[in-house]
Coordinates of C-alpha atoms and ligand atoms in Angstrom, one line a residue:
M1 CA 83.3 121.5 133.2
R2 CA 85.7 118.6 132.4
L3 CA 85.0 115.4 134.2
S4 CA 87.9 113.7 135.9
A5 CA 89.2 110.5 134.2
A6 CA 87.2 107.9 136.1
P7 CA 83.6 109.4 135.8
Q8 CA 84.3 110.3 132.2
D9 CA 85.2 106.7 131.5
T10 CA 82.0 105.5 133.1
L11 CA 80.0 108.1 131.1
L12 CA 81.6 107.0 127.8
F13 CA 81.0 103.4 128.6
D14 CA 77.4 104.0 129.4
L15 CA 76.9 106.1 126.2
R16 CA 78.4 103.5 124.0
F17 CA 76.6 100.7 125.7
N18 CA 73.3 102.4 125.2
R19 CA 74.2 103.0 121.6
S20 CA 75.0 99.4 120.8
E21 CA 73.0 97.5 123.4
H22 CA 70.2 96.6 121.0
D23 CA 72.6 95.5 118.3
L24 CA 74.3 93.3 120.8
F25 CA 71.5 91.6 122.7
S26 CA 68.9 91.4 119.8
A27 CA 71.4 89.3 117.9
F28 CA 72.7 87.4 121.0
R29 CA 69.2 86.4 122.1
K30 CA 68.5 85.1 118.6
I31 CA 71.3 82.6 119.1
Y32 CA 71.2 81.9 122.8
G33 CA 67.7 82.9 124.0
E34 CA 67.2 84.9 127.2
K35 CA 70.1 84.2 129.5
P36 CA 70.2 87.1 131.9
A37 CA 73.2 85.7 133.9
V38 CA 75.3 85.3 130.8
E39 CA 74.3 88.7 129.5
K40 CA 75.4 90.2 132.9
R41 CA 78.7 88.5 132.6
L42 CA 79.1 89.8 129.0
K43 CA 78.4 93.4 130.1
A44 CA 80.9 93.1 133.0
L45 CA 83.5 91.7 130.6
L46 CA 83.0 94.7 128.2
Q47 CA 83.3 97.1 131.1
R48 CA 86.5 95.5 132.4
H49 CA 88.2 95.7 129.1
W50 CA 87.2 99.2 128.4
L51 CA 88.6 100.4 131.8
A52 CA 91.8 98.5 131.1
R53 CA 92.4 100.3 127.8
S54 CA 95.4 102.7 127.6
E55 CA 94.9 106.4 127.3
A56 CA 96.3 106.4 123.8
L57 CA 93.7 103.8 122.7
K58 CA 90.9 105.6 124.5
N59 CA 91.8 108.7 122.5
L60 CA 91.7 106.7 119.3
D61 CA 88.3 105.4 120.3
L62 CA 87.0 108.9 120.6
K63 CA 88.6 109.9 117.3
R64 CA 87.1 107.0 115.4
D65 CA 83.7 107.3 117.2
L66 CA 83.6 110.8 115.7
N67 CA 84.6 109.5 112.3
P68 CA 83.4 105.9 112.1
D69 CA 84.0 105.7 108.4
W70 CA 87.8 106.4 108.8
F71 CA 88.8 103.1 107.1
L72 CA 86.7 104.0 104.0
S73 CA 88.9 106.9 103.0
E74 CA 90.7 107.0 99.7
K75 CA 93.9 107.6 101.7
M76 CA 93.8 104.0 103.0
V77 CA 96.1 101.4 101.4
G78 CA 97.0 98.1 102.9
Y79 CA 99.9 95.7 102.9
V80 CA 99.7 92.1 103.9
F81 CA 102.7 90.0 105.0
Y82 CA 104.1 87.2 107.1
V83 CA 106.2 88.8 109.7
D84 CA 109.0 86.3 109.5
R85 CA 109.1 86.3 105.7
F86 CA 109.1 90.1 105.6
A87 CA 111.3 91.1 108.5
G88 CA 112.4 88.0 110.5
N89 CA 110.4 89.0 113.5
F90 CA 108.4 91.8 115.1
N91 CA 111.5 93.8 116.1
G92 CA 112.6 93.6 112.4
V93 CA 109.3 95.2 111.4
L94 CA 110.4 98.4 113.1
D95 CA 113.2 98.7 110.6
H96 CA 110.8 98.7 107.7
I97 CA 108.3 101.4 108.7
G98 CA 110.0 103.6 106.2
Y99 CA 109.3 101.1 103.5
F100 CA 105.6 101.2 104.2
E101 CA 105.7 105.0 104.1
S102 CA 107.6 105.1 100.8
L103 CA 105.0 102.9 99.2
G104 CA 102.1 104.8 100.7
I105 CA 100.9 102.1 103.1
N106 CA 98.9 103.0 106.2
Y107 CA 97.3 99.7 107.1
V108 CA 99.4 96.6 107.6
H109 CA 98.1 93.0 108.1
F110 CA 100.5 90.7 110.0
M111 CA 99.6 87.2 108.8
P112 CA 98.8 84.8 111.6
C113 CA 101.0 85.8 114.5
L114 CA 99.3 84.2 117.5
K115 CA 100.9 81.2 119.0
P116 CA 100.4 78.2 116.6
R117 CA 100.7 74.6 117.4
P118 CA 104.2 73.2 116.7
G119 CA 105.0 71.7 113.3
N120 CA 102.4 72.0 110.6
S121 CA 100.1 74.8 111.6
D122 CA 98.3 75.6 108.3
G123 CA 100.4 78.7 107.9
G124 CA 99.6 79.8 111.5
Y125 CA 95.8 79.2 111.3
S126 CA 96.0 76.4 113.9
V127 CA 96.3 78.5 117.0
M128 CA 97.0 77.0 120.5
D129 CA 97.1 80.2 122.4
Y130 CA 95.2 83.4 121.4
R131 CA 96.8 85.4 124.1
A132 CA 100.4 84.8 123.1
I133 CA 102.5 85.9 120.1
N134 CA 104.2 83.1 118.1
P135 CA 107.5 82.9 120.0
A136 CA 109.4 82.6 116.7
L137 CA 108.2 86.2 116.0
G138 CA 108.6 87.8 119.4
T139 CA 106.7 88.5 122.6
M140 CA 103.4 90.2 123.3
Q141 CA 105.4 93.1 124.6
E142 CA 107.3 93.4 121.3
F143 CA 104.1 93.2 119.4
E144 CA 102.6 96.0 121.5
A145 CA 105.7 98.1 120.8
V146 CA 105.4 97.6 117.1
A147 CA 101.7 98.4 117.1
Q148 CA 102.4 101.6 119.1
A149 CA 105.2 102.7 116.7
L150 CA 102.9 102.1 113.8
R151 CA 100.0 103.9 115.5
E152 CA 102.3 106.9 116.0
R153 CA 102.9 107.0 112.3
E154 CA 99.1 106.6 111.6
I155 CA 99.5 103.1 110.2
S156 CA 96.8 100.7 111.5
V157 CA 97.4 97.1 112.4
T158 CA 95.4 94.0 111.5
I159 CA 95.9 90.5 112.8
D160 CA 94.1 87.2 112.3
L161 CA 91.7 85.8 114.7
V162 CA 90.5 82.3 113.8
L163 CA 86.8 82.0 114.9
N164 CA 85.9 78.6 113.4
H165 CA 88.5 76.4 115.1
T166 CA 91.4 76.2 117.5
A167 CA 94.4 73.9 117.3
K168 CA 93.8 70.6 119.0
E169 CA 96.7 71.6 121.3
H170 CA 94.7 74.6 122.6
E171 CA 94.1 74.4 126.4
W172 CA 90.3 74.0 125.8
A173 CA 90.9 71.1 123.4
M174 CA 93.4 69.4 125.8
K175 CA 90.8 69.6 128.6
A176 CA 88.1 68.2 126.3
K177 CA 90.4 65.4 125.3
A178 CA 91.0 64.6 128.9
G179 CA 87.3 64.1 129.3
D180 CA 86.2 67.4 130.8
I181 CA 82.6 67.7 129.8
Q182 CA 82.5 71.4 130.1
Y183 CA 85.2 71.8 127.5
Q184 CA 83.9 69.0 125.3
D185 CA 81.0 71.3 124.8
Y186 CA 83.3 74.0 123.4
Y187 CA 83.8 71.7 120.4
L188 CA 81.5 69.6 118.2
M189 CA 82.0 66.0 119.3
F190 CA 79.9 63.0 118.4
D191 CA 79.7 59.5 119.8
S192 CA 78.6 57.6 116.7
Q193 CA 79.7 57.4 113.2
A194 CA 76.0 57.5 112.1
E195 CA 75.6 61.1 113.3
V196 CA 78.8 62.1 111.5
L197 CA 77.8 60.4 108.2
A198 CA 74.4 62.2 108.3
Y199 CA 76.2 65.5 108.3
E200 CA 78.7 64.4 105.6
K201 CA 75.9 63.8 103.2
T202 CA 75.6 67.6 102.5
L203 CA 79.1 68.9 103.4
V204 CA 81.8 69.8 101.0
E205 CA 85.5 69.2 101.5
V206 CA 87.8 72.2 101.9
F207 CA 91.1 70.3 101.6
P208 CA 90.0 67.1 99.7
N209 CA 93.6 66.0 99.0
D210 CA 95.3 66.8 102.4
A211 CA 92.4 66.4 104.8
P212 CA 89.5 64.5 103.2
G213 CA 86.2 64.5 105.2
N214 CA 85.0 66.9 107.8
F215 CA 85.4 64.8 111.0
T216 CA 88.2 63.0 112.8
Y217 CA 87.8 59.9 115.0
Y218 CA 90.0 59.8 118.1
P219 CA 90.2 56.3 119.6
E220 CA 91.8 57.7 122.8
F221 CA 88.6 59.3 123.9
N222 CA 86.3 57.5 121.5
K223 CA 84.7 60.5 119.9
Y224 CA 84.3 62.0 116.4
V225 CA 85.4 65.6 116.3
W226 CA 84.3 68.1 113.7
T227 CA 87.4 69.2 111.8
T228 CA 86.3 71.1 108.7
F229 CA 89.9 72.0 107.7
N230 CA 92.7 69.9 108.9
E231 CA 92.7 67.2 111.5
H232 CA 94.6 69.5 114.0
Q233 CA 91.9 72.2 113.6
W234 CA 88.9 71.5 115.8
D235 CA 85.7 73.4 115.0
L236 CA 84.3 75.4 117.9
N237 CA 80.7 75.0 119.1
W238 CA 79.3 78.5 118.7
A239 CA 75.9 77.2 120.0
N240 CA 77.5 77.3 123.4
P241 CA 77.4 80.8 124.9
E242 CA 80.6 80.1 126.8
V243 CA 82.4 80.1 123.5
F244 CA 81.0 83.5 122.7
L245 CA 82.1 84.9 126.0
E246 CA 85.6 83.4 125.6
I247 CA 86.1 84.8 122.2
A248 CA 84.7 88.2 123.1
D249 CA 87.2 88.3 125.9
I250 CA 90.0 87.4 123.6
M251 CA 89.0 90.0 121.0
L252 CA 89.1 92.7 123.6
F253 CA 92.3 91.5 125.0
L254 CA 93.8 91.9 121.6
A255 CA 92.2 95.2 121.0
N256 CA 93.9 96.5 124.1
K257 CA 97.2 95.4 122.8
G258 CA 96.8 97.9 120.0
V259 CA 95.0 96.0 117.2
D260 CA 93.0 98.2 114.9
C261 CA 91.3 95.5 112.9
L262 CA 90.7 91.8 113.4
R263 CA 90.6 89.6 110.4
L264 CA 88.0 87.0 111.4
D265 CA 89.1 83.8 109.8
A266 CA 86.8 81.2 108.2
V267 CA 83.6 82.8 109.5
A268 CA 81.3 81.1 106.9
F269 CA 81.7 77.8 108.7
M270 CA 80.8 78.9 112.2
W271 CA 77.3 77.5 112.4
K272 CA 76.2 73.9 111.5
R273 CA 72.8 72.6 110.6
L274 CA 72.1 69.0 109.5
G275 CA 71.0 68.8 105.9
T276 CA 72.9 71.9 104.8
N277 CA 76.4 72.5 103.6
C278 CA 77.0 74.3 107.0
Q279 CA 78.2 77.5 105.4
N280 CA 76.8 81.0 105.5
L281 CA 73.9 80.1 107.8
P282 CA 71.8 83.0 109.2
E283 CA 73.1 82.3 112.7
V284 CA 76.6 83.3 111.6
H285 CA 75.4 86.8 110.9
D286 CA 73.8 87.1 114.3
I287 CA 77.0 86.0 116.0
L288 CA 79.1 88.4 113.9
Q289 CA 76.7 91.2 114.7
A290 CA 76.9 90.5 118.4
L291 CA 80.7 90.4 118.3
R292 CA 80.8 93.6 116.4
A293 CA 78.5 95.4 118.9
A294 CA 80.6 94.1 121.7
T295 CA 83.9 95.5 120.4
R296 CA 82.1 98.7 119.4
I297 CA 81.2 99.2 123.0
A298 CA 84.5 98.4 124.6
A299 CA 87.0 99.1 121.9
P300 CA 85.4 101.4 119.3
A301 CA 88.6 102.1 117.5
M302 CA 88.7 98.5 116.3
I303 CA 87.0 97.2 113.2
H304 CA 86.2 93.7 111.9
K305 CA 87.2 92.2 108.6
A306 CA 85.4 89.0 107.6
E307 CA 87.1 86.3 105.6
A308 CA 84.4 84.4 103.7
I309 CA 85.4 83.2 100.3
V310 CA 82.0 82.2 99.0
A311 CA 79.7 82.7 96.1
P312 CA 78.3 86.2 95.3
R313 CA 74.9 85.8 96.9
D314 CA 76.4 84.8 100.2
L315 CA 79.4 87.1 100.1
V316 CA 77.4 90.4 100.3
T317 CA 75.7 89.3 103.5
Y318 CA 79.0 89.6 105.5
L319 CA 79.0 93.4 104.9
G320 CA 75.6 93.7 106.6
V321 CA 72.4 93.5 104.7
G322 CA 68.7 93.6 105.9
R323 CA 68.5 93.8 109.6
H324 CA 72.3 93.5 109.8
T325 CA 72.9 96.7 107.7
G326 CA 75.8 98.7 109.2
R327 CA 76.1 96.1 112.0
E328 CA 78.3 93.3 110.7
A329 CA 81.8 93.2 109.3
N330 CA 83.4 96.5 108.3
L331 CA 85.4 94.8 105.6
A332 CA 85.1 91.6 103.7
Y333 CA 87.3 90.2 100.9
H334 CA 85.9 90.8 97.5
N335 CA 86.9 87.4 96.2
N336 CA 84.6 87.9 93.2
L337 CA 86.4 90.9 91.9
M338 CA 89.6 88.8 92.3
V339 CA 88.2 85.8 90.5
H340 CA 86.8 87.8 87.6
Y341 CA 90.0 89.8 87.2
W342 CA 91.8 86.5 86.6
S343 CA 88.9 85.0 84.5
S344 CA 88.8 88.1 82.2
L345 CA 92.6 88.2 81.8
A346 CA 92.5 84.6 80.6
T347 CA 89.6 85.0 78.2
R348 CA 90.2 88.7 77.2
D349 CA 86.5 89.0 77.7
T350 CA 84.8 91.0 80.6
Q351 CA 81.1 90.2 79.9
L352 CA 80.8 87.6 82.8
M353 CA 82.7 90.0 85.1
T354 CA 80.4 92.9 84.2
Y355 CA 77.3 90.7 84.6
V356 CA 78.3 89.2 88.0
L357 CA 79.6 92.4 89.6
R358 CA 76.6 94.4 88.5
K359 CA 74.0 91.7 89.3
H360 CA 75.0 90.7 92.8
F361 CA 76.6 93.6 94.6
P362 CA 75.1 96.8 95.9
E363 CA 76.9 100.0 94.9
R364 CA 77.9 100.7 98.5
F365 CA 77.3 99.5 102.1
R366 CA 76.8 101.3 105.4
N367 CA 80.0 101.7 107.5
A368 CA 81.5 98.8 105.5
S369 CA 83.2 98.1 102.3
W370 CA 85.4 95.6 100.4
A371 CA 88.9 94.6 101.0
T372 CA 90.0 94.6 97.4
Y373 CA 92.8 92.3 96.5
L374 CA 94.0 90.2 93.6
R375 CA 96.4 87.9 95.4
C376 CA 96.8 86.8 98.9
H377 CA 98.3 83.9 100.8
D378 CA 95.6 81.5 99.7
D379 CA 94.8 79.7 96.5
I380 CA 92.3 81.0 93.9
G381 CA 89.1 79.1 94.1
W382 CA 87.0 79.6 91.0
A383 CA 83.8 80.8 92.7
I384 CA 81.9 81.2 89.5
T385 CA 78.4 79.8 89.6
D386 CA 76.5 77.8 87.0
E387 CA 73.5 80.2 87.2
D388 CA 75.7 83.2 86.4
C389 CA 77.4 81.5 83.5
A390 CA 74.0 80.6 82.1
Q391 CA 73.4 84.3 81.7
V392 CA 76.3 85.0 79.4
P393 CA 76.3 83.4 75.9
G394 CA 79.0 80.9 75.1
I395 CA 80.1 80.1 78.7
E396 CA 79.6 76.6 80.1
A397 CA 80.3 76.9 83.9
F398 CA 82.1 73.6 84.6
A399 CA 84.2 73.9 81.4
H400 CA 85.0 77.5 82.2
R401 CA 86.2 76.7 85.7
K402 CA 88.3 73.8 84.4
Y403 CA 89.8 76.0 81.7
L404 CA 90.8 78.7 84.3
A405 CA 92.4 76.1 86.6
D406 CA 94.4 74.7 83.6
F407 CA 95.2 78.1 82.2
Y408 CA 96.7 79.3 85.5
A409 CA 98.6 76.1 86.0
G410 CA 100.2 76.9 82.7
Q411 CA 98.7 73.7 81.3
F412 CA 96.4 75.3 78.7
P413 CA 98.0 75.8 75.2
G414 CA 99.2 79.4 74.8
S415 CA 98.8 80.3 78.5
F416 CA 101.0 83.0 79.8
A417 CA 100.5 81.9 83.4
R418 CA 102.7 79.7 85.6
G419 CA 101.1 78.3 88.7
G420 CA 100.2 75.1 90.5
I421 CA 97.0 73.1 90.8
F422 CA 95.7 73.2 94.4
Q423 CA 93.4 70.5 95.9
E424 CA 92.0 68.8 92.9
N425 CA 88.8 67.0 94.0
P426 CA 88.5 63.8 92.0
L427 CA 84.8 63.5 93.0
T428 CA 83.6 66.9 91.8
G429 CA 86.4 67.7 89.3
D430 CA 86.9 71.0 91.1
K431 CA 90.4 72.4 91.2
R432 CA 92.0 75.6 92.4
N433 CA 95.3 77.4 91.7
S434 CA 98.3 78.6 93.6
G435 CA 100.9 81.0 92.3
S436 CA 102.3 84.5 92.7
F437 CA 100.6 87.6 91.1
A438 CA 103.6 88.1 88.8
S439 CA 103.9 84.4 87.8
L440 CA 100.2 84.1 87.1
A441 CA 100.2 87.4 85.2
G442 CA 102.9 86.1 82.8
L443 CA 106.2 87.6 84.2
E444 CA 107.7 84.1 84.8
S445 CA 107.0 82.8 81.3
A446 CA 107.9 86.0 79.4
E447 CA 110.7 85.5 77.0
T448 CA 110.5 88.5 74.7
E449 CA 110.4 92.2 75.4
L450 CA 106.8 92.3 74.3
E451 CA 105.7 89.5 76.7
M452 CA 107.5 91.2 79.5
E453 CA 105.7 94.4 78.8
A454 CA 102.4 92.6 78.7
A455 CA 103.0 91.0 82.0
I456 CA 104.0 94.2 83.8
N457 CA 100.9 95.9 82.3
R458 CA 98.6 93.1 83.5
I459 CA 100.0 93.6 87.0
L460 CA 99.7 97.4 87.0
M461 CA 96.2 97.2 85.5
G462 CA 95.3 94.9 88.4
V463 CA 96.7 97.3 90.9
A464 CA 94.8 100.2 89.3
L465 CA 91.7 98.1 89.4
M466 CA 91.9 97.3 93.1
A467 CA 92.9 100.8 93.9
S468 CA 89.8 102.3 92.3
F469 CA 87.0 99.7 92.5
G470 CA 85.8 100.8 95.9
G471 CA 87.1 99.5 99.2
L472 CA 90.4 99.2 100.9
P473 CA 93.1 97.9 98.5
L474 CA 95.4 95.2 99.9
L475 CA 98.8 94.5 98.4
F476 CA 100.2 91.1 99.2
M477 CA 103.9 91.2 100.1
G478 CA 106.2 90.8 97.1
D479 CA 103.6 91.7 94.5
E480 CA 104.8 95.3 94.6
I481 CA 108.0 94.1 93.1
G482 CA 106.6 91.3 91.0
L483 CA 108.1 88.4 92.9
L484 CA 107.9 85.1 91.0
N485 CA 106.8 81.7 92.4
D486 CA 109.0 80.3 95.1
Y487 CA 109.6 76.7 94.1
A488 CA 111.9 76.1 97.1
F489 CA 108.8 75.5 99.3
A490 CA 109.0 71.9 98.2
Q491 CA 112.2 71.5 100.1
V492 CA 110.6 72.4 103.5
P493 CA 109.1 69.3 105.0
E494 CA 106.2 71.2 106.7
H495 CA 105.3 73.1 103.5
A496 CA 105.9 70.5 100.8
H497 CA 102.4 69.2 100.9
D498 CA 100.8 72.6 100.5
N499 CA 101.7 74.5 97.3
R500 CA 100.1 77.7 98.6
W501 CA 103.7 78.2 99.8
L502 CA 104.6 78.8 96.1
H503 CA 103.3 82.4 96.6
R504 CA 104.6 83.0 100.2
P505 CA 108.2 83.9 99.4
E506 CA 110.7 85.7 101.5
M507 CA 111.2 89.4 100.9
P508 CA 114.5 90.1 99.2
W509 CA 115.8 93.3 100.6
G510 CA 118.8 93.6 98.2
K511 CA 119.0 95.6 95.0
R512 CA 116.0 95.4 92.8
S513 CA 116.1 94.3 89.1
A514 CA 115.0 96.9 86.6
I515 CA 111.7 95.0 86.2
Q516 CA 111.1 94.8 89.9
Q517 CA 111.8 98.6 90.1
R518 CA 109.3 99.2 87.3
V519 CA 106.6 97.3 89.1
F520 CA 107.4 99.0 92.3
D521 CA 107.4 102.5 90.8
G522 CA 104.2 101.8 88.9
T523 CA 102.5 100.5 92.0
R524 CA 103.6 103.4 94.1
Y525 CA 102.4 105.9 91.5
I526 CA 99.0 104.3 91.3
I527 CA 98.7 104.5 95.1
Q528 CA 99.7 108.2 95.1
Q529 CA 97.1 108.9 92.5
R530 CA 94.4 107.1 94.4
K531 CA 95.1 109.1 97.5
A532 CA 94.7 112.3 95.5
C533 CA 91.3 111.2 94.2
P534 CA 88.3 111.7 96.6
H535 CA 86.1 109.9 94.1
L536 CA 87.8 106.7 95.2
A537 CA 86.7 106.7 98.9
A538 CA 85.0 103.5 99.7
D539 CA 81.7 105.1 100.6
I540 CA 81.3 106.6 97.1
P541 CA 79.0 104.2 95.1
T542 CA 80.6 102.0 92.4
R543 CA 78.3 101.7 89.4
I544 CA 79.4 99.0 86.9
V545 CA 78.7 100.0 83.3
A546 CA 78.8 97.8 80.1
V547 CA 81.0 99.5 77.6
G548 CA 79.8 97.6 74.5
N549 CA 83.4 96.4 73.9
S550 CA 83.7 93.0 75.6
A551 CA 87.5 93.5 76.2
V552 CA 86.9 96.5 78.4
F553 CA 85.6 96.6 82.0
A554 CA 84.3 99.8 83.4
F555 CA 82.7 101.5 86.3
V556 CA 81.8 104.9 87.5
R557 CA 82.5 106.4 90.9
E558 CA 79.9 109.1 91.5
G559 CA 81.7 111.5 93.8
D560 CA 80.7 115.0 95.0
E561 CA 83.3 116.4 92.5
G562 CA 81.5 114.7 89.6
P563 CA 82.0 111.2 88.2
L564 CA 85.2 109.3 87.7
L565 CA 85.0 106.7 84.9
A566 CA 87.5 103.9 85.3
M567 CA 88.2 101.6 82.3
F568 CA 90.5 98.6 81.9
N569 CA 91.5 96.9 78.7
F570 CA 91.8 93.2 79.5
S571 CA 93.4 92.3 76.2
E572 CA 96.8 92.6 74.4
L573 CA 95.1 94.4 71.5
W574 CA 94.2 98.1 71.2
Q575 CA 90.5 98.8 71.9
N576 CA 88.3 101.6 70.9
V577 CA 85.6 103.2 73.1
P578 CA 83.4 105.8 71.4
N579 CA 83.5 109.3 72.9
E580 CA 79.7 109.2 73.3
F581 CA 80.1 106.4 75.9
L582 CA 82.4 108.6 78.0
S583 CA 80.1 111.6 77.6
A584 CA 77.1 109.5 78.6
Q585 CA 78.9 108.6 81.9
G586 CA 79.3 112.3 82.6
A587 CA 82.9 112.7 81.6
L588 CA 83.4 116.3 80.4
K589 CA 87.1 116.8 80.0
F590 CA 88.3 113.3 79.1
L591 CA 91.2 113.8 81.5
D592 CA 92.9 110.6 82.6
V593 CA 94.1 110.9 86.2
L594 CA 96.7 108.1 85.8
S595 CA 98.5 109.6 82.8
A596 CA 97.6 113.2 83.6
A597 CA 96.7 113.5 79.9
S598 CA 93.6 113.9 77.8
V599 CA 92.4 110.7 76.1
A600 CA 90.3 112.5 73.6
T601 CA 91.0 111.9 69.9
P602 CA 89.8 113.7 66.8
E603 CA 88.5 110.4 65.5
G604 CA 85.6 110.4 67.9
Y605 CA 86.7 107.5 70.0
V606 CA 89.2 106.8 72.8
Q607 CA 92.0 104.4 72.0
L608 CA 93.0 102.1 74.8
P609 CA 96.4 100.4 74.5
P610 CA 96.9 96.8 75.6
Y611 CA 96.1 96.4 79.3
A612 CA 95.3 100.1 79.6
R613 CA 93.9 101.5 82.8
V614 CA 92.4 104.9 82.8
W615 CA 90.6 106.9 85.4
I616 CA 88.7 109.6 83.6
T617 CA 87.3 112.6 85.3
Ligands
GLC701 C1 91.3 80.7 106.0 C2 92.8 81.0 105.7 C3 93.4 79.8 105.1 C4 93.3 78.7 106.2 C5 91.8 78.5 106.6 C6 91.7 77.6 107.8 O1 90.6 80.4 104.8 O2 92.9 82.1 104.8 O3 94.8 80.0 104.9 O4 93.8 77.5 105.6 O5 91.2 79.7 106.9 O6 92.0 78.3 108.9

């Protein structure tokens, strides 16, 4: 017997609530204690949003409930872009669905698109209204239409949700500023400088040049406000259960507009404790688990992606470890893979990369995996620890980080890279880099045919690396055609202070140059090969192996069809790998998926050309 719509909805809600109730309230109570009245409100909120979901989304819920690992498929490939820079506005995106399809994209991430504060909004990460689309990009209705059109083509949609802070122009902040005590408790406000200084002792600065310190004093209402990032971004007080309810409400509101994945911004900073650096604290993981359980109950089609750009030990925890296994974020950015790709390219040595990726990261996670990427809208912070460097002969951590920053700013003799220094901290000597994939990989500085070849091959090796490592690969807009740094950002008053705009160019839709076409074709080809390779699904373990040739990075994906051995030559010289190494990894035929040719040689070793990438089955 088929139940009619209403009882069936109730039944589904009850089943899902029963499934995730423990995940939700065990974590919720760790943070907020026993609060039956609040829990009751939370449950009612979940029920309300579930009932309000469209039939199409409810069907998707069912489909993904039956296949909760849908996003781990080798068929998934993502594309990340600013809506205005890519297509003018949301309506414009509709004209480019064919472009996604031609490249093989089935997951798009619209960079911050909720209503930002006017003027400088940190690239849209200073949000004043989570329920409205940035008017410069369109309306909520237009957004829904785009999401629906994409859904019909089986392309899923990610948007950003900033969890750590709101703009100081957000309605809650305005009320707080006007003296409303209830809303002051939504933020972290202090009366005395002494309290603030006590925290500062152990905090680090995220934007030491642009926004030094972590607090802002407002004489109008005589309080110090916690502002980790910029002065206009006020940190939320997650110790207040009302904040949890508000955000859960917003998440489900957005889910019902057709969002498939929420990129949860700056999660590492959500919990504060005196005497710590206030990053990656255990409470963050309980909050993230509770939020995940909440959306799993009321919008199971939606997944969470955590943005925590932190050191290896902390990074893994966002994909769910220990009691959070299978219960936290579904995706997290693998910033360590990114950092070590660039580090190894500069040194032509993969020993540190092999050590770090093998030492700190499990071979797979439950219902979760990496978002693999090599460039994004942000700078590259050299998250390489002193302890890890101490394990690899010849590397001194501080000197290595400084070398990388200088190398990618094009300031180190012989560097092929062109980029900018981002946020140099005079106190710690720490500095980061901006720059587009192609410019950092040498395409901008290339003068000879040989240098051009090397740059293109560095890019394509990177694409092959992120397409095979294990996770959901994310291409950042423009990288698929090798766009160079956009120096015009310095002419835009709101952007001039922030050289991350160097690598946030506009998409040129005209005719491509021969080089752009080569990068595009090479990228598209790698994507096609990935999709044809079940070994590369994200739930297949990734085992890092040391090749015995320090220029070559390798790992094995142990699929049902047998192993796939991926190898990458990080140098401009030919490298040899003995046949026995391949055989020891289980390779029988020495067939390279990417070139559709055998790599076997009569000499007893495989010869890898400069910047080679091979996927051997
Ligand atoms: C995230 C974003 C970054 C932004 C910061 C503050 O790290 O990726 O662009 O500046 O959060 O919201």
